[in-house]
Coordinates of C-alpha atoms and ligand atoms in Angstrom, one line a residue:
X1 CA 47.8 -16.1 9.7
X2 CA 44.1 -17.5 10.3
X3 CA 43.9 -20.9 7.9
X4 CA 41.0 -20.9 6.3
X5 CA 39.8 -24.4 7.3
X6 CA 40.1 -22.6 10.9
X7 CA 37.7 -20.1 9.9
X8 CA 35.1 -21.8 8.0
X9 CA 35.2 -24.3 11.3
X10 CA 34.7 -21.4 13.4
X11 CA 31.9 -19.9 11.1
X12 CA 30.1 -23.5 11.2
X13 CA 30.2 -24.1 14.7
X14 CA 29.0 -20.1 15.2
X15 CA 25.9 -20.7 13.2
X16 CA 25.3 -24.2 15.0
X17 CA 25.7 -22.3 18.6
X18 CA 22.7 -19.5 17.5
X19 CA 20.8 -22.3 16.6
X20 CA 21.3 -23.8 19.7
X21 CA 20.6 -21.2 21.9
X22 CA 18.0 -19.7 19.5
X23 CA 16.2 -23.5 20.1
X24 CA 16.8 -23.0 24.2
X25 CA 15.5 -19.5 23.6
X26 CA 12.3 -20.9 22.2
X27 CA 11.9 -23.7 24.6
X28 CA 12.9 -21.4 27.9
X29 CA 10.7 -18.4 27.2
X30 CA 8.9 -18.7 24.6
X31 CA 6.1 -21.0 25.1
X32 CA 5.0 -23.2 22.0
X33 CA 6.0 -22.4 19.1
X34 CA 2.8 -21.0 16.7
X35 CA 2.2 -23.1 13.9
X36 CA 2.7 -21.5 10.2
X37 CA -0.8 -20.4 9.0
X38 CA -1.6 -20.2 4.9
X39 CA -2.3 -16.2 4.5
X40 CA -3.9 -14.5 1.6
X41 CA -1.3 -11.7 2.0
X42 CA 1.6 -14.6 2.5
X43 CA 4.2 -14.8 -0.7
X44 CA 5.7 -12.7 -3.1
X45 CA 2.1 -11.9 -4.9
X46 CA 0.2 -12.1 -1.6
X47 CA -2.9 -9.8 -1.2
X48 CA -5.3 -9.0 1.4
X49 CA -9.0 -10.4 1.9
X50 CA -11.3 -7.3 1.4
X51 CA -14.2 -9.1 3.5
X52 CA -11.7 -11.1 5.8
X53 CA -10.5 -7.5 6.7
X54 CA -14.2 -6.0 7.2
X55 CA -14.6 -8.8 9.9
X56 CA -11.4 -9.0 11.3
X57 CA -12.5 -5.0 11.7
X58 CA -15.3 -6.0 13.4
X59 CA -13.8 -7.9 16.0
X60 CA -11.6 -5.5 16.9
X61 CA -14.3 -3.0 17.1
X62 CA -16.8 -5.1 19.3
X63 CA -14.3 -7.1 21.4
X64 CA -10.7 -5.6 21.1
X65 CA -10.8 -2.1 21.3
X66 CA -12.7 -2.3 24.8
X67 CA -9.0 -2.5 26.0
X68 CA -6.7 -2.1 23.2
X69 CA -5.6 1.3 21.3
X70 CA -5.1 1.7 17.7
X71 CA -3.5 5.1 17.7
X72 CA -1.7 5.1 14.2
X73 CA -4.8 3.9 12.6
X74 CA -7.4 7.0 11.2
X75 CA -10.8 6.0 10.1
X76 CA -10.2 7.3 6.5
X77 CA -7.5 4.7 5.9
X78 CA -10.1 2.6 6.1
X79 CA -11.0 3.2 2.2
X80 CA -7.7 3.6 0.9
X81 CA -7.2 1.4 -1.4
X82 CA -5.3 -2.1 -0.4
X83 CA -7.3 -1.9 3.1
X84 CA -10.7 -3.1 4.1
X85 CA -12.4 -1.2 1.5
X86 CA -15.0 0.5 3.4
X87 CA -16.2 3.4 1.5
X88 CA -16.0 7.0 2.1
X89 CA -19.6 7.6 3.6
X90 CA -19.2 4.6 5.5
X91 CA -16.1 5.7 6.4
X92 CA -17.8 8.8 7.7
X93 CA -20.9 7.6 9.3
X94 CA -18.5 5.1 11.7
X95 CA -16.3 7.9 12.4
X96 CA -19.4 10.0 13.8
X97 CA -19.9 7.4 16.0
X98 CA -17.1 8.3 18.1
X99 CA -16.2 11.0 20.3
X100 CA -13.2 12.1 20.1
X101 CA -11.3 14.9 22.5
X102 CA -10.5 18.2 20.8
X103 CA -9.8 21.9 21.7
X104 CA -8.7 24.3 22.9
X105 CA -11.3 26.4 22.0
X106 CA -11.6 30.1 22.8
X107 CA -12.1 29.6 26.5
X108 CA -8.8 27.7 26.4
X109 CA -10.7 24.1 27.3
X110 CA -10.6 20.9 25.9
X111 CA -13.9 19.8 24.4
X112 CA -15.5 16.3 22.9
X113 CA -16.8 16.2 19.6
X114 CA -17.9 13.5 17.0
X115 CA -15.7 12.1 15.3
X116 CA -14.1 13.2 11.6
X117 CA -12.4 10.5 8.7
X118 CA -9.2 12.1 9.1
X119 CA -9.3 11.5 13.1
X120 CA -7.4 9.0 14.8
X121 CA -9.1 6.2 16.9
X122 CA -9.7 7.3 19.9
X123 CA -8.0 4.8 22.5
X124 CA -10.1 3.6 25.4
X125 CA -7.7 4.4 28.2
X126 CA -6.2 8.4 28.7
X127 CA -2.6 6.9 29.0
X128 CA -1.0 3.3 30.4
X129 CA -1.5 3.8 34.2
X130 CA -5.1 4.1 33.9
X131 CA -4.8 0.7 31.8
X132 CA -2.8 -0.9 34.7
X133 CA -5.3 0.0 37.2
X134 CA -8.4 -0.9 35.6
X135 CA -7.2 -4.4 34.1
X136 CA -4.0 -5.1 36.2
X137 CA -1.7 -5.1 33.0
X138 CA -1.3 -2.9 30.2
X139 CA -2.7 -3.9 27.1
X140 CA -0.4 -3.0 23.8
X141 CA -1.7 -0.6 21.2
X142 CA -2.8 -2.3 18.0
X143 CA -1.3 0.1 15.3
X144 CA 1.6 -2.4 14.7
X145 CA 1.6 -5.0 17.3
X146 CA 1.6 -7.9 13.7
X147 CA 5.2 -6.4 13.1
X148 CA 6.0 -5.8 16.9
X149 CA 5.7 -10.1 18.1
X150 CA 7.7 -12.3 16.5
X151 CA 9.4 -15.8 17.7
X152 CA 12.5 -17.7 17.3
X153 CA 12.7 -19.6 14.6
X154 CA 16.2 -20.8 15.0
X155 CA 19.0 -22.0 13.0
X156 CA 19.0 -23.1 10.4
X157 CA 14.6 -21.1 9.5
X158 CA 15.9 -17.9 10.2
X159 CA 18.2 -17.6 7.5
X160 CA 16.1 -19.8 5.5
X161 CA 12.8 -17.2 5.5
X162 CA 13.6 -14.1 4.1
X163 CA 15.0 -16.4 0.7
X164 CA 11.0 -18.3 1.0
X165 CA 9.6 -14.9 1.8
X166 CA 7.9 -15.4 5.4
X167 CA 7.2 -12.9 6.7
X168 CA 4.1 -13.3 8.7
X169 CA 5.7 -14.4 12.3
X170 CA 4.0 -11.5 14.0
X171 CA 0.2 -12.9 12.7
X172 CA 1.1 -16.1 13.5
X173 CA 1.8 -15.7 16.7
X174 CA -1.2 -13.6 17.0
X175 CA -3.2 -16.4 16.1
X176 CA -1.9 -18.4 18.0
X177 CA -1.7 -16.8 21.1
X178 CA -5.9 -16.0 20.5
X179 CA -6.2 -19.7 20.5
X180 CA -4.0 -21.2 23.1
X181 CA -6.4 -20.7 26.6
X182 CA -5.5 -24.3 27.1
X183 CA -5.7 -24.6 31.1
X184 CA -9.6 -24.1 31.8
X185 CA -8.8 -23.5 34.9
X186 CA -6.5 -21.2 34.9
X187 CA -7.5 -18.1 32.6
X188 CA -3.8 -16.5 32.7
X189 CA -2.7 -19.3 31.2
X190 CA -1.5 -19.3 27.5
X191 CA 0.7 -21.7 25.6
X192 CA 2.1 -19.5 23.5
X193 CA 2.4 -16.3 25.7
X194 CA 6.2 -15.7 26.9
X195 CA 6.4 -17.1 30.4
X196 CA 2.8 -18.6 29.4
X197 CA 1.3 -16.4 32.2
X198 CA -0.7 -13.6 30.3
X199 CA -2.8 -10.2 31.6
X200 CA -5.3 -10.6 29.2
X201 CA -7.8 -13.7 30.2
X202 CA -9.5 -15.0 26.9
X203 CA -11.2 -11.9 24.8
X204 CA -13.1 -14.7 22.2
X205 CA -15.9 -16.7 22.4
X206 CA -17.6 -18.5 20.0
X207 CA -20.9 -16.6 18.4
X208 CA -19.6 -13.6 20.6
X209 CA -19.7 -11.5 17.3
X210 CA -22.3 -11.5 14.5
X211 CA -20.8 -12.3 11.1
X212 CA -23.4 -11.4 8.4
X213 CA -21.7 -13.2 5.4
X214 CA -22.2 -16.6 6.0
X215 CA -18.6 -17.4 7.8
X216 CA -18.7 -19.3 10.8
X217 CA -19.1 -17.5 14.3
X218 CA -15.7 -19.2 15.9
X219 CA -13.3 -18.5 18.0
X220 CA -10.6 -19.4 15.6
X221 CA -12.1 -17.7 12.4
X222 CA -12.8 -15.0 14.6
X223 CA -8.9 -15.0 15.6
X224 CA -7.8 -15.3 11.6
X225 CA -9.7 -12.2 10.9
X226 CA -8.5 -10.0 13.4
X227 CA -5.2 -11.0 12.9
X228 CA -5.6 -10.1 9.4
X229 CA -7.0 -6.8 9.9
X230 CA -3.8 -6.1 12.6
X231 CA -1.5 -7.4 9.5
X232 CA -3.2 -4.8 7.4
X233 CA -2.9 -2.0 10.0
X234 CA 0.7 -3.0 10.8
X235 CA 1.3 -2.6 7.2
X236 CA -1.3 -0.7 5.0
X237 CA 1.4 -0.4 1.9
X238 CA 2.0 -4.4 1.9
X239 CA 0.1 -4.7 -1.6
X240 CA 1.6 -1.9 -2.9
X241 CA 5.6 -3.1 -1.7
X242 CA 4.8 -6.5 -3.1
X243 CA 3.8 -5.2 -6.3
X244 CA 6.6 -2.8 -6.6
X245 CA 9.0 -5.5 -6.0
X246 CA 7.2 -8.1 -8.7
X247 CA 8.3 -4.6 -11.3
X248 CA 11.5 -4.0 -10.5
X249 CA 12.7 -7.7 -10.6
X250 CA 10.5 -8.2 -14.1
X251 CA 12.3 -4.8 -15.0
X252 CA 15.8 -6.1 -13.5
X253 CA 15.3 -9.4 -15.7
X254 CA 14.4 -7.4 -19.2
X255 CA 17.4 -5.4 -18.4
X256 CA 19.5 -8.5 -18.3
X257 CA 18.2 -9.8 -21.0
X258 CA 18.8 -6.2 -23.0
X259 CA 22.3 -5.8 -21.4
X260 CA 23.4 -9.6 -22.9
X261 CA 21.9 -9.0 -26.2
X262 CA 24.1 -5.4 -26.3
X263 CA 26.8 -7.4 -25.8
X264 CA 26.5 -9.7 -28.4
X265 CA 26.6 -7.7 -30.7
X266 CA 29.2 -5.2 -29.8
X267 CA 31.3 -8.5 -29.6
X268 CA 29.9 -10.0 -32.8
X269 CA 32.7 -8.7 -35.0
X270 CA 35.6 -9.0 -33.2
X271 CA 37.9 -11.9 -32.9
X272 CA 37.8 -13.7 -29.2
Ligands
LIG301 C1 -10.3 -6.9 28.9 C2 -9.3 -6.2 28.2 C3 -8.8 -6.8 26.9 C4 -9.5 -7.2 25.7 C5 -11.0 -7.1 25.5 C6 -8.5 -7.7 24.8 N1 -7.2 -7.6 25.4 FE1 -5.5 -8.1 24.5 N2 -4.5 -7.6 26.1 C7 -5.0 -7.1 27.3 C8 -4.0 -6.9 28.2 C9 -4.2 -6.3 29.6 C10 -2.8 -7.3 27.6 C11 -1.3 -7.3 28.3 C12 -1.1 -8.7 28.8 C13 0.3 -8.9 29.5 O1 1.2 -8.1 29.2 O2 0.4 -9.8 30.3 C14 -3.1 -7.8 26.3 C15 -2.2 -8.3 25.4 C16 -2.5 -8.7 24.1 C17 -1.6 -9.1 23.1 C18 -0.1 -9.0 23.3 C19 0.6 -10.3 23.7 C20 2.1 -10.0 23.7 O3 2.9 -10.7 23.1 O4 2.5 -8.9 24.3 C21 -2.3 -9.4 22.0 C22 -1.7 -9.9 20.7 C23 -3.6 -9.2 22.3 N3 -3.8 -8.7 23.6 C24 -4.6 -9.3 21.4 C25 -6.0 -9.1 21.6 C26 -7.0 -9.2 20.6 C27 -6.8 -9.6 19.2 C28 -8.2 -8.8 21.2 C29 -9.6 -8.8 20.6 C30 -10.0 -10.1 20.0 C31 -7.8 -8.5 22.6 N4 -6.5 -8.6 22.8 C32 -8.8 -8.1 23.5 C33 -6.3 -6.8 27.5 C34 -7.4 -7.1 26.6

């Protein structure tokens, strides 16, 4: 027979050794630990920046997609609503802008063509290999890379975030990671980078892309607005999930309220 002072000891000093090795984890591998940025899409009513999207959509376009894919993305999601909010002949103009490999046609070959709303983006490597051997390393596709990074938060955060609703590790380490070129000399070198030695020497610079609204040319607004835009293409539906979820718990509280008022009065009359 297991006394239950035994087990909730055991249970208490599980939890305290995750947190310990959780902390080593972070310390060992992990580089720094990125620092918590405020989000328009952070929190339980959290929506995205229509304009902070458009630029973060820029950056991608001008610096990012040089070497990185963004296969899941097309160019018509682009004006769904809860995205970017480009519209449809913008949508359609940007899409002609690229070629994109189709066929086969009648001959049986593979042809290039411009580029439709309901195509993909077209990545700018044919497959991995050819990544390796151009830049030495193989850069990740885009689609969901804010939902694919994370980092250790340890014990007792990790347990504590879902109940305060973070949920943006992945973007935070994103911007992080596009601001921590610390070593000047020593481009592979990134604080926040597991094993801190990364394939990808600094993309940003500042004033390296035009912003026509007024927001400063930076590297670290720069790095908010792309990480945005990969938040959004990570997760196109987050407006709509966080809305959903405000309904059903405003429904879930009426219901309460409904189900103790029922009771009340089925009870009313009889003697308790
Ligand atoms: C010159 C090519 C190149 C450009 C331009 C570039 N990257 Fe990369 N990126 C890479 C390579 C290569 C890797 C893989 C590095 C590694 O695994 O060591 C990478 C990796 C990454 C990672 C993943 C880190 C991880 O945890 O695995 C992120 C995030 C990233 N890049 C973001 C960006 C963003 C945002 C931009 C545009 C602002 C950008 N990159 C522009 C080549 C590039």
């Amino acid at each position: 027979m297991v006394q239950p002072k035994t087990l909730i000891l055991s249970a208490v000093l599980a939890i305290g050794l995750t947190g310990l090795t959780g902390i080593a984890l972070a310390e060992d591998q992990h580089g720094s630990v990125p620092e918590r940025q405020s989000w328009s899409f952070g929190g339980p009513f959290g929506t995205f920046d229509q304009a902070q999207l458009q630029r973060g959509f820029k950056v991608y376009r001008e610096v990012c997609s040089n070497c990185h894919g963004l296969s899941k993305v097309a160019f018509r999601n682009l004006a769904e609503e809860g995205g970017p909010g480009f519209t449809e002949a913008q949508v359609k103009a940007l899409a002609a802008e690229y070629k994109v490999k189709d066929g086969p046609n009648d001959q049986g070959e593979m042809f290039e063509r411009a580029g439709r709303a309901s195509d993909r983006f077209p990545s700018p490597f044919p497959n991995p290999e050819a990544a390796r051997a151009s830049l030495g390393a193989i850069p990740p596709d885009m689609s969901l890379l804010a939902k694919a990074r994370s980092y250790p938060r340890g014990t007792p955060l990790f347990l504590a975030d879902p109940i305060l609703q973070y949920q943006e590790h992945g973007v935070d380490y994103i911007y992080a990671l596009l601001n921590g070129y610390s070593k000047k000399d020593d481009p592979n070198w990134n604080d926040y980078f597991p094993g801190n030695k990364i394939g990808m020497p600094n993309p940003l610079a500042d004033g390296q892309v035009d912003y026509t609204d007024g927001t400063p040319a930076t590297v670290k607004q720069y790095a908010k607005d792309v990480s945005a835009f990969l938040m959004w293409t990570a997760e196109p539906k987050l407006e709509e999930r966080k809305k959903t979820g405000f309904r059903v718990i405003a429904f879930l509280i009426l219901l309460a309220g409904l189900t103790y008022l029922t009771k009340r009065k089925i009870w009313a009359n009889v003697a308790h």
